[in-house]
Coordinates of C-alpha atoms in Angstrom, one line a residue:
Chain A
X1 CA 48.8 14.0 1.6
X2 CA 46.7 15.5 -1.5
X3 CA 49.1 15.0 -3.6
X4 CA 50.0 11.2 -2.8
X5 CA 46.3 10.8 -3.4
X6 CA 45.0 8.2 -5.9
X7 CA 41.5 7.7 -6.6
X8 CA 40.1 3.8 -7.0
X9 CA 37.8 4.3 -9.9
X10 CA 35.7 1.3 -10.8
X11 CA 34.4 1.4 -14.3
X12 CA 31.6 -0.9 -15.4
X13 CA 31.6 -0.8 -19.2
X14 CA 29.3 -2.1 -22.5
X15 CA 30.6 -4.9 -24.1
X16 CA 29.3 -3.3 -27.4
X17 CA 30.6 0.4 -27.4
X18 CA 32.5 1.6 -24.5
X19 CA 34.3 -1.2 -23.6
X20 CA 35.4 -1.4 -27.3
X21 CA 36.5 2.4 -26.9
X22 CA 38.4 1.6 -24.4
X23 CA 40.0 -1.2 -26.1
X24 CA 40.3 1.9 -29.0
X25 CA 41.7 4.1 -27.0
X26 CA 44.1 1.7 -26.2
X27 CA 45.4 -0.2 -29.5
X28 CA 45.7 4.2 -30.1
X29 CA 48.0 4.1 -27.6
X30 CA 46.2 7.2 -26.0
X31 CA 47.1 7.8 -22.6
X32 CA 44.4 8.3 -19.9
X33 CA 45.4 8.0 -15.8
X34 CA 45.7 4.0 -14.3
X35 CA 43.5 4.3 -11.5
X36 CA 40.4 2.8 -13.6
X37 CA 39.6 -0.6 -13.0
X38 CA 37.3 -2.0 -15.6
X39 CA 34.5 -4.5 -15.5
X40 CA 33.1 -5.5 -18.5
X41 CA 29.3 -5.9 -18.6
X42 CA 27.2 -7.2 -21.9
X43 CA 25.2 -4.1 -21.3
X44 CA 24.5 -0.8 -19.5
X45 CA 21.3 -2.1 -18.4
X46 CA 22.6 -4.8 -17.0
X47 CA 24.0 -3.1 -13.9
X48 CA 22.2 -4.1 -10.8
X49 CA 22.6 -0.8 -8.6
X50 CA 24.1 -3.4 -5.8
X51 CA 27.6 -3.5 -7.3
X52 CA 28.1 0.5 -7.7
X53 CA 26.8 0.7 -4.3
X54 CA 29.5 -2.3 -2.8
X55 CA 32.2 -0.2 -4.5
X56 CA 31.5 2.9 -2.7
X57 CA 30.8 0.5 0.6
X58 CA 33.9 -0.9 -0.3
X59 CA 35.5 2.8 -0.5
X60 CA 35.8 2.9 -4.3
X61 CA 36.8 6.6 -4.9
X62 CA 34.6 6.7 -7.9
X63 CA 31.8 4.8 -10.3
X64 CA 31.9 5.1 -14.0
X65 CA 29.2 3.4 -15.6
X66 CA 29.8 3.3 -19.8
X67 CA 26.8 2.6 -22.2
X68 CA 25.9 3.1 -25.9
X69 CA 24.3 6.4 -27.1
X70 CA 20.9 6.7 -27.0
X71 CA 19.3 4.9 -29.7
X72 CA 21.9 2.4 -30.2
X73 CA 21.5 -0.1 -27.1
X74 CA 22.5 -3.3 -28.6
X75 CA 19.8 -4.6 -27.0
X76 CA 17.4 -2.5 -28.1
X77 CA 17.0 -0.3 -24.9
X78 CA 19.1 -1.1 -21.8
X79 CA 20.7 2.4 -21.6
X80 CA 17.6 4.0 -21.8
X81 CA 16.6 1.8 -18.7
X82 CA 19.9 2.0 -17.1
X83 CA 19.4 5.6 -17.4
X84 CA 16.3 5.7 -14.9
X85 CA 18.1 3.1 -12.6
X86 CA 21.2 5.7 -12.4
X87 CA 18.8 8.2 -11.8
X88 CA 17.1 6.5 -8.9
X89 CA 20.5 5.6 -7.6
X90 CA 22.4 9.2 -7.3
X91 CA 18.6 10.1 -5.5
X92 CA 18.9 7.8 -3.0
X93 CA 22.7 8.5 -2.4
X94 CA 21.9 12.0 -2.4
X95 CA 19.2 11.6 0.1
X96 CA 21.2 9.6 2.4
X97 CA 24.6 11.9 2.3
X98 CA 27.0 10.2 0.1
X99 CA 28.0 12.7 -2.9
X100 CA 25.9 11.5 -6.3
X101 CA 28.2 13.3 -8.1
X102 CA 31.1 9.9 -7.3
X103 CA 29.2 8.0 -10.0
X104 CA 29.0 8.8 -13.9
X105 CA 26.5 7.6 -16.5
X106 CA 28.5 8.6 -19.6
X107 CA 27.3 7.1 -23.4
X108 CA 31.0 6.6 -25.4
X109 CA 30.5 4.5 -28.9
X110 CA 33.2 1.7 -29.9
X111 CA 34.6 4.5 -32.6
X112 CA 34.9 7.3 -29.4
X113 CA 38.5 6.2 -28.1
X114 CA 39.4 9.7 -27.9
X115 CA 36.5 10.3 -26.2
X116 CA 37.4 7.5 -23.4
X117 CA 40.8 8.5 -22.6
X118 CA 39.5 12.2 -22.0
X119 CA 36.4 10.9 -20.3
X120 CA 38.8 8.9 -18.1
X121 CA 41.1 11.8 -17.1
X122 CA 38.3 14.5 -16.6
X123 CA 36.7 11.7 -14.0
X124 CA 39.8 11.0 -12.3
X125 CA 40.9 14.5 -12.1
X126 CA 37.2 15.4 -10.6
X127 CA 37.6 12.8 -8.1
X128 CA 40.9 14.0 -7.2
X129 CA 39.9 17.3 -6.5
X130 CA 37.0 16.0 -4.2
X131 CA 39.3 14.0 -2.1
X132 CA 39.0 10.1 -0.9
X133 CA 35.6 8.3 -0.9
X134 CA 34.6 9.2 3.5
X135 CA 33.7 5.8 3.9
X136 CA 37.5 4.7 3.6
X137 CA 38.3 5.6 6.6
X138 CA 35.2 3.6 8.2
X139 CA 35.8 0.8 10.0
X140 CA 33.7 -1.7 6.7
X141 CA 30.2 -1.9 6.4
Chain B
X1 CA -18.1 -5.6 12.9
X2 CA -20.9 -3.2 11.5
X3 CA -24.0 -5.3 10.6
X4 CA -24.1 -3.5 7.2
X5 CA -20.1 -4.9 6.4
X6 CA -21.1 -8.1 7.5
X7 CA -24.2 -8.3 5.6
X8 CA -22.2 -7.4 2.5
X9 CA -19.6 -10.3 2.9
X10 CA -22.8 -12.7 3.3
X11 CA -24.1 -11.4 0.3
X12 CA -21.1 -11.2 -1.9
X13 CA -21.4 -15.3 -1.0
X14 CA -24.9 -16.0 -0.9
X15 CA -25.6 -13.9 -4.1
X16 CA -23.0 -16.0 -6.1
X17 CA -21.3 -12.5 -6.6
X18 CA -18.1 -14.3 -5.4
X19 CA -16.7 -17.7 -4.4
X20 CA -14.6 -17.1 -1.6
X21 CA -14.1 -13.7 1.1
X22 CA -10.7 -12.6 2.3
X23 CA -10.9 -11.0 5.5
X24 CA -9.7 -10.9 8.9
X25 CA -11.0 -13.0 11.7
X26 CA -9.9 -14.0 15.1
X27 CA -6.7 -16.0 15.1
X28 CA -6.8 -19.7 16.1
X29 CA -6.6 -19.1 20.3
X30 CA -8.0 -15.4 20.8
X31 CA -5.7 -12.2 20.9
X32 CA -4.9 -11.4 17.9
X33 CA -6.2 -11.9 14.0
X34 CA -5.6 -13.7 11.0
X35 CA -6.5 -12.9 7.3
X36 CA -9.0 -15.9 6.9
X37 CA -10.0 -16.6 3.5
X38 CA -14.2 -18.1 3.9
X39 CA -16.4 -19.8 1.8
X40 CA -19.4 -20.6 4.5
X41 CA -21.5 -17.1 5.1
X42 CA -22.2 -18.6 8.2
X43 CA -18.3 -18.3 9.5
X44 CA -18.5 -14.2 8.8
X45 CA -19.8 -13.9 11.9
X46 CA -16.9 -13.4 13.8
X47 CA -15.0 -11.8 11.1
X48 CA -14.1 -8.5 11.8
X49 CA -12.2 -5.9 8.9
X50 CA -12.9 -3.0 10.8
X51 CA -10.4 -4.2 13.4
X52 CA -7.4 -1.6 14.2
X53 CA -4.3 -4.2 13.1
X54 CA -2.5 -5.9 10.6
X55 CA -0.9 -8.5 11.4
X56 CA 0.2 -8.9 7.9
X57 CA 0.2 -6.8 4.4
X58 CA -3.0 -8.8 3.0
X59 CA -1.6 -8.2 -0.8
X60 CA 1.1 -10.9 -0.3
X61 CA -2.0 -12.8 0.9
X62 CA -3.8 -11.8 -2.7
X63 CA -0.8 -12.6 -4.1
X64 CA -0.5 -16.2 -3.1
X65 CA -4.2 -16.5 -3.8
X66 CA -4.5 -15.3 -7.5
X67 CA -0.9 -15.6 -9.2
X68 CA -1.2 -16.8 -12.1
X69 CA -5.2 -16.2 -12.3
X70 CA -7.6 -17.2 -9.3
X71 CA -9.1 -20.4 -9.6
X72 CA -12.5 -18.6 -8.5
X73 CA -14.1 -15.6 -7.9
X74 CA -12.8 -14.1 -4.5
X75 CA -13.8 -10.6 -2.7
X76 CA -11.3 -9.3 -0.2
X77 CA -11.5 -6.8 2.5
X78 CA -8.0 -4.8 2.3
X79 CA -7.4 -1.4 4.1
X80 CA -5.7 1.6 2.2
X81 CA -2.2 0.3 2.2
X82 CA -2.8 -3.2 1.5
X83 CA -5.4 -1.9 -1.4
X84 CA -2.0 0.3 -2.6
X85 CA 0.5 -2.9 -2.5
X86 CA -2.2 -5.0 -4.0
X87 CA -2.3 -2.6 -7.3
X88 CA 1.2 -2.8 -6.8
X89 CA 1.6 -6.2 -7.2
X90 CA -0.8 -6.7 -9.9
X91 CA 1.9 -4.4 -12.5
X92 CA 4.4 -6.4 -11.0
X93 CA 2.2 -9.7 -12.3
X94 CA 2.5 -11.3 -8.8
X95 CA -1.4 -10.7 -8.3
X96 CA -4.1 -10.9 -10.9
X97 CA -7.0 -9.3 -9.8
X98 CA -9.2 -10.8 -12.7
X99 CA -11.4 -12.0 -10.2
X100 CA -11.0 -10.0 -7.5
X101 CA -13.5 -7.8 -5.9
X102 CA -11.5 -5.5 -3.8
X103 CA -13.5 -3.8 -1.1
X104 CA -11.9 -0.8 0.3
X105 CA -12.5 0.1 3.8
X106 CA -11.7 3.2 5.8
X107 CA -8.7 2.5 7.4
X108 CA -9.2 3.7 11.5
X109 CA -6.0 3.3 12.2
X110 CA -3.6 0.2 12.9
X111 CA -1.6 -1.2 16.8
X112 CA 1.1 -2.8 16.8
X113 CA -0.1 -6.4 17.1
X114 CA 1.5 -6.9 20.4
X115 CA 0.0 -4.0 21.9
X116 CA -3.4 -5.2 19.9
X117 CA -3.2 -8.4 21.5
X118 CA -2.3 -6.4 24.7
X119 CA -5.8 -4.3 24.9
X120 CA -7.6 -7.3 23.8
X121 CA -6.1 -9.3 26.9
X122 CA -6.6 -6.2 29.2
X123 CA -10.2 -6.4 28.5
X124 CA -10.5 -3.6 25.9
X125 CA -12.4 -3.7 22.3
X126 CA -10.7 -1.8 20.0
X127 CA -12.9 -1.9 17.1
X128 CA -15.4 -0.6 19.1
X129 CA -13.3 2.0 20.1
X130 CA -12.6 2.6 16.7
X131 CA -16.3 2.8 15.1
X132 CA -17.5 4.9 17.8
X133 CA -14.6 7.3 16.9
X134 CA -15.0 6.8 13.7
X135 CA -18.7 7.6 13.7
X136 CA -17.7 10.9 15.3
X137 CA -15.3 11.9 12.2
X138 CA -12.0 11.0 14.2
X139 CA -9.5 8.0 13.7
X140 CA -7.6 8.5 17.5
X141 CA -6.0 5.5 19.4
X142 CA -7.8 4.0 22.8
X143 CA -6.3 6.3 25.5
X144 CA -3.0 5.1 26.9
X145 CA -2.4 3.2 23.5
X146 CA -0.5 4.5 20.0
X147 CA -0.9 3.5 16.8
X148 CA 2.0 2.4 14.6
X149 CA 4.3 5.3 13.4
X150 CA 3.4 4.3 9.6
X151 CA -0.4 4.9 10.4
X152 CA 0.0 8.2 12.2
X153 CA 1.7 9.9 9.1
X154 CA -0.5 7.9 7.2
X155 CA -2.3 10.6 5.0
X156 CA -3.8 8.0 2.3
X157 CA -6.4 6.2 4.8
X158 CA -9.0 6.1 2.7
X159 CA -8.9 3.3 -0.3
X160 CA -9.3 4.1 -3.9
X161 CA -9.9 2.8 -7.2
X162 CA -11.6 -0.5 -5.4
X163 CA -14.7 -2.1 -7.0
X164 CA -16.5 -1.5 -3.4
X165 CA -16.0 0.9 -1.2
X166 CA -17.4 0.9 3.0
X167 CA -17.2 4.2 4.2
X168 CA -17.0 4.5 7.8
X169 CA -15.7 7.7 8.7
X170 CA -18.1 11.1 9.4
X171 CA -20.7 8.2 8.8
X172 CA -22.8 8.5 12.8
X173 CA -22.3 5.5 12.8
X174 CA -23.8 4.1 9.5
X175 CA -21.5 2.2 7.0
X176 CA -22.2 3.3 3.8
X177 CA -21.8 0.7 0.6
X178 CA -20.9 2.3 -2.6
X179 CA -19.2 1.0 -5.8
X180 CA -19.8 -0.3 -8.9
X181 CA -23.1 -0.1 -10.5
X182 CA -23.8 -3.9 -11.5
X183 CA -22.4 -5.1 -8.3
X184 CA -24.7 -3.0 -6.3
X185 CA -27.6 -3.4 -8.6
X186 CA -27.1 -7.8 -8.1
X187 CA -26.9 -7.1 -4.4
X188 CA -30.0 -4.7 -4.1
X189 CA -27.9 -2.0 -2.6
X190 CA -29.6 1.2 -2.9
X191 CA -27.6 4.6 -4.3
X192 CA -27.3 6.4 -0.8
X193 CA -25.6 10.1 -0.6
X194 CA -22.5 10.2 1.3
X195 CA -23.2 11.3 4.5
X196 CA -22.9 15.0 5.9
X197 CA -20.0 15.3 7.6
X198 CA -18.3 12.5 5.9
X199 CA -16.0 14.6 3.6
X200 CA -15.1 17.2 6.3
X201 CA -14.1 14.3 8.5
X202 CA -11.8 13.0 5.9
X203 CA -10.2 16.2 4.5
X204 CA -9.3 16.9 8.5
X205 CA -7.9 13.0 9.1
X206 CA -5.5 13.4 5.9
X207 CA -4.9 17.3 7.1
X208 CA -3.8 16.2 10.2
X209 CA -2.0 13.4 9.0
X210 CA 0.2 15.2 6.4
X211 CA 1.3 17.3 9.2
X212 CA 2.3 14.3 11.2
X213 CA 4.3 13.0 7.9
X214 CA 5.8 16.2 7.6
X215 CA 7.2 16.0 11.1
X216 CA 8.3 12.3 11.1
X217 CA 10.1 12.3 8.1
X218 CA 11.7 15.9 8.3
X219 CA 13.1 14.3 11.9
X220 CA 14.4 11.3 10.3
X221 CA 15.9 13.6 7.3
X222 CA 17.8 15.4 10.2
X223 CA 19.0 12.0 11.8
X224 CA 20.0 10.5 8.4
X225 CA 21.3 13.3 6.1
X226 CA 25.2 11.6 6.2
X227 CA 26.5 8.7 5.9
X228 CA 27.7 9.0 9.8
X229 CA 23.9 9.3 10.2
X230 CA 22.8 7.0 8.5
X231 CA 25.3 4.5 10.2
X232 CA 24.2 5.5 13.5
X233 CA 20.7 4.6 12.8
X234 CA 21.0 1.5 10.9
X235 CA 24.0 0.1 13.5
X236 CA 21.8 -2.0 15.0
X237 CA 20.9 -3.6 11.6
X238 CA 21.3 -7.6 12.1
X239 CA 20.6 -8.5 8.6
X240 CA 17.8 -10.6 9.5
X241 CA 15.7 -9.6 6.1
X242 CA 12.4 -9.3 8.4
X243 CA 11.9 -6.0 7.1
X244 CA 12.0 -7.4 3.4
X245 CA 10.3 -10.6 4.3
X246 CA 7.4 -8.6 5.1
X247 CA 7.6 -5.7 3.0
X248 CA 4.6 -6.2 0.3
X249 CA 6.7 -5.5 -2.5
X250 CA 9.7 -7.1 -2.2
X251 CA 8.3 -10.2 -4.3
X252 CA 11.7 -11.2 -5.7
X253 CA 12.2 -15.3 -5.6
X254 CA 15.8 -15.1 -6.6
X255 CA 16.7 -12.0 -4.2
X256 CA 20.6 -11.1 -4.4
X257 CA 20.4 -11.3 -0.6
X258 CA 18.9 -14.9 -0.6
X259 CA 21.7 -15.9 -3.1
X260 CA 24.9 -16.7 -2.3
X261 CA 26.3 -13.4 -4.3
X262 CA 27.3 -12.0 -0.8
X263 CA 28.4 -15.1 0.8
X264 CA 31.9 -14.5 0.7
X265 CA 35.0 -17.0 1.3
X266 CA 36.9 -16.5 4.4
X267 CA 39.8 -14.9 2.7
X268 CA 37.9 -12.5 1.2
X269 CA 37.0 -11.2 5.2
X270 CA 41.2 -11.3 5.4
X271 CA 41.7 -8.7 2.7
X272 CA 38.7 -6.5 3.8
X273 CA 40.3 -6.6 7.6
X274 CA 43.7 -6.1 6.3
X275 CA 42.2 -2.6 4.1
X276 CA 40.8 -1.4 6.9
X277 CA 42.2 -2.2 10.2
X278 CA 38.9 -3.5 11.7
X279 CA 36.0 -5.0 9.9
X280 CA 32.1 -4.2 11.1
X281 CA 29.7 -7.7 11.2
X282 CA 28.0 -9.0 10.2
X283 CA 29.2 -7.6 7.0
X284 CA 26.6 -5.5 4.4
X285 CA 24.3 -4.2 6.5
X286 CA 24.4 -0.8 5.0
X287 CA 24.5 -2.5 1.5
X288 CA 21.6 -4.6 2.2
X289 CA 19.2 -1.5 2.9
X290 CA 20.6 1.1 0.2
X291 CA 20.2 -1.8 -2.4
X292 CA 16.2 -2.3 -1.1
X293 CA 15.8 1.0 -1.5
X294 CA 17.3 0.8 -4.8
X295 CA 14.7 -1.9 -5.8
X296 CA 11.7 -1.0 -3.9
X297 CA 11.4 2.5 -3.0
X298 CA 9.8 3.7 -6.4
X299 CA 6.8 1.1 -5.4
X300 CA 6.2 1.6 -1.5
X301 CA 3.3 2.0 -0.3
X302 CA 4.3 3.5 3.1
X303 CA 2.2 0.7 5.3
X304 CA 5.5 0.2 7.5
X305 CA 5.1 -3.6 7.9
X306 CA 8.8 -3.4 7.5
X307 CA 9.5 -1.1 10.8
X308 CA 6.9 -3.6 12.5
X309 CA 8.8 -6.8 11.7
X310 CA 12.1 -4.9 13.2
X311 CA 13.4 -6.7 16.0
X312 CA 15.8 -3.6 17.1
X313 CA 13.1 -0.9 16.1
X314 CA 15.4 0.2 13.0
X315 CA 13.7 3.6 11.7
X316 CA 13.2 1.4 8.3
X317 CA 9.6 2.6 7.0
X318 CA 10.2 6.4 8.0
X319 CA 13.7 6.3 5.8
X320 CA 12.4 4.7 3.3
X321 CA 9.0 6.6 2.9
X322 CA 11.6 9.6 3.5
X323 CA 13.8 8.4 0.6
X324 CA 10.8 7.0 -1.5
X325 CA 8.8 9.9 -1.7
X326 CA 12.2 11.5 -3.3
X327 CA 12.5 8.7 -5.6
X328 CA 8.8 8.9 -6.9
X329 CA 9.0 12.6 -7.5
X330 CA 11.6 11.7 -9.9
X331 CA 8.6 10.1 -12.2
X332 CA 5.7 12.0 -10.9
X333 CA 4.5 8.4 -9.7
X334 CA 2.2 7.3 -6.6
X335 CA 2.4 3.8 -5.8
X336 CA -0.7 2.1 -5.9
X337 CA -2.9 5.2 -7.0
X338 CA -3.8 2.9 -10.0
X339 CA -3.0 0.2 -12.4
X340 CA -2.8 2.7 -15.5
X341 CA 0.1 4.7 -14.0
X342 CA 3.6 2.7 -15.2
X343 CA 6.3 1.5 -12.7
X344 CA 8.7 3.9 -13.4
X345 CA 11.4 0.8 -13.8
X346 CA 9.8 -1.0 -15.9
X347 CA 9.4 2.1 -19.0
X348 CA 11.6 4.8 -20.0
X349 CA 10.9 7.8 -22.2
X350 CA 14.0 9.0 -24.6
X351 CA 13.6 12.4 -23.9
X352 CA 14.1 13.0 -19.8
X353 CA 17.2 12.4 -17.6
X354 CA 19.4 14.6 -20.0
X355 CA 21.4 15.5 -16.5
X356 CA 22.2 12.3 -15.0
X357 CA 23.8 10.9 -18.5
X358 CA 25.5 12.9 -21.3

């Protein structure tokens, strides 16, 4: 049963730098494990915390959230402030019982597609080791 | 209503220190109150502050008075938490209090306003009940009666940071005015010393209360500490936003959950029942109060309005004063403590948070 296991990972992902290492990674034909689903967002900051929490309501195995390094928000400062909202987020999850450790704040540039496919594998390979998301087997909420 | 508060309200007016006074009167009808907002001295006299309710969190009042700017001067009577919401809601630019003389009263303790309207009706006078305690150094319920859960693990009852302040509690039953200087000096208010056993009364009340707190919310931690928990306690949920409707802080006028973001097509219910065999509704429930606490729970105030607006008794304000306390120890912040202290949402320092990104 472990083994047939494949985690859902949704990945919400910066236009401007990790979406474009992603993009890297692949025209580098790099190979990183298929069970990421990515949405593209014009920025970190933009994430309302609703949509990471429907994933895991949803029984999303994992959330990746991708944003530009500190200091080079396109937009001046969105990571920074997604930063706190992530923050806020795995506290609440934590305090009511669900495992913060499920969703990632990661910073990967545009030039980092290296850094994206090994990201990618070390998430999904983290995830598999903690098993499916409990809620999956809830009857939707 | 003490004579010395009600003298102050006539005063503010009749003094030309203020326009217009916010405070609560007796609702249209008897039973229960109603924040009245009262530009005639002469229609104070009923008006009553003191009185152990809230029928409503008076800073969503304030807000709808002063958005924007107040068109004139207005002093309102708020107790602790609604003083806390209103500061609030003035970083959040959804009250201005430019023109706003806030007057902080002792808070003695709140009813439901059922069971308010339910002494009143039996005969009972519950502000009475409550200066005469309150004269005494104690904030306790009539006997037979409880106050709201919020209240009892209330351990901020006293407001802060307001331009006047009517100190009730540990008073013998004198209200004592103190404030600003050139507000007291235009009404002729004296300097008086706090009285006696004023601060003993209040470092006991907020002893007592932090113990209460303690309890509450270590009880609800042990209900709600998994997501089975958590389901078991919020089952009862009907999504009927009463909680947020009241709630002081949720301001929002373009909420997600008054969109139609979550107003999915019938086919998209299909694929949900299909995935998991049997489909709970209505749908996002859960959703619903992990995403409030998400937007809110940095800014509450702990007043409980939302628990009170329940209709199935959801343990709402204990999780989320549970939750929120965690949340605000994140920032070192204290909703409502004052205007100088920075929503934790709205600023960010490049230096902190080095474990929850990398």
């Amino acid at each position: 049963m472990a083994e047939d296991f494949q985690p859902r990972i949704i990945a919400f992902l910066c236009n401007w730098c990790t979406y474009a290492g992603a993009d890297l990674a692949g025209t580098s034909r790099l190979q990183y494990p298929p069970n990421v689903r990515i949405i593209r967002l014009m920025c970190s900051g933009a994430l309302d915390p609703v949509y990471v929490l429907k994933a895991l309501l949803e029984g999303a195995d994992g959330v990746f959230i991708g944003g530009c390094h500190p200091g080079d928000c396109h937009y001046q400062n969105g990571n920074y402030k997604a930063r706190r909202r992530v923050a806020i987020l795995k506290k609440i999850l934590e305090q009511t019982g669900f495992d913060p450790d499920r969703v990632w704040l990661r910073w990967i540039s545009a030039s980092e597609g290296r850094l994206f496919a090994d990201t990618m594998t070390e998430l999904v390979e983290t995830i598999r080791a903690k098993g499916p998301n409990p809620l999956r087997g809830q009857w939707g909420m | 209503m003490p004579a010395v508060l009600r003298r102050l309200l006539a005063d503010l007016l009749e003094k030309g220190l203020v326009d217009a006074v916010l405070t609560p009167r007796p609702a249209p009808g008897g039973g229960n109150l109603a924040q009245a907002l009262v530009d005639k001295p002469a229609l104070l006299a009923d008006a009553d502050p003191v009185a152990p309710v809230m029928p409503v969190q008076s800073a969503r009042i304030l807000s709808a008075l002063t958005a924007g700017g107040a068109p004139y001067r207005l002093a309102a009577v708020l107790k602790a938490c609604e003083v806390r919401a209103a500061v609030e809601l003035a970083k959040l630019k959804q009250v201005d209090l430019g023109r706003v003389v806030l007057i902080g009263i002792d808070c003695l303790g709140t009813y439901e306003p059922n069971d308010y309207a339910a002494l009143v009706a039996a005969g009972q006078d519950p502000t009475a009940h409550a200066l005469a305690a309150a004269a005494a150094g104690a904030v306790t319920p009539l006997a037979g009666a409880a106050f709201r859960e919020a209240c009892q693990m209330c351990e901020q009852p006293i407001a802060e940071g307001c331009a006047l302040s009517v100190a009730l509690l540990g008073g013998g039953g004198q209200a004592l005015v103190s404030g600003a200087a050139e507000l007291l000096e235009v009404l002729g208010y004296p300097e008086a010393p706090e009285p006696a056993g004023r601060a003993v009364a209040v470092a006991a009340l907020v002893a007592e209360r932090t113990a209460t707190r303690d309890c509450m919310l270590g009880e609800v931690r042990a209900r709600v500490h998994d997501m089975d928990g958590l389901l078991a306690e919020f089952g009862r949920c009907i999504r009927c936003y009463n909680c947020m409707t009241a709630c002081p802080i949720c301001y929002c006028k373009e909420c997600v959950f008054r969109s139609a973001t979550f107003d999915h097509a019938p086919a998209a219910y299909e694929g949900w029942l299909h995935r998991h065999g049997a489909l709970r509704l209505p749908a996002d429930t859960l959703l619903f109060h992990l995403t409030r606490l998400n937007h809110m729970s940095a800014s509450c105030v702990g007043c409980g309005v939302c628990s009170s607006a329940c209709p199935n008794d959801l343990p709402v304000a204990q999780l989320f004063r549970a939750v929120g306390r965690e949340v605000q120890a994140l920032f070192d912040y204290h909703p409502g403590r004052s205007l100088s202290d920075e929503l934790p949402l709205a600023v960010f320092r490049e230096d902190e948070l080095g474990d929850v990104a990398r």
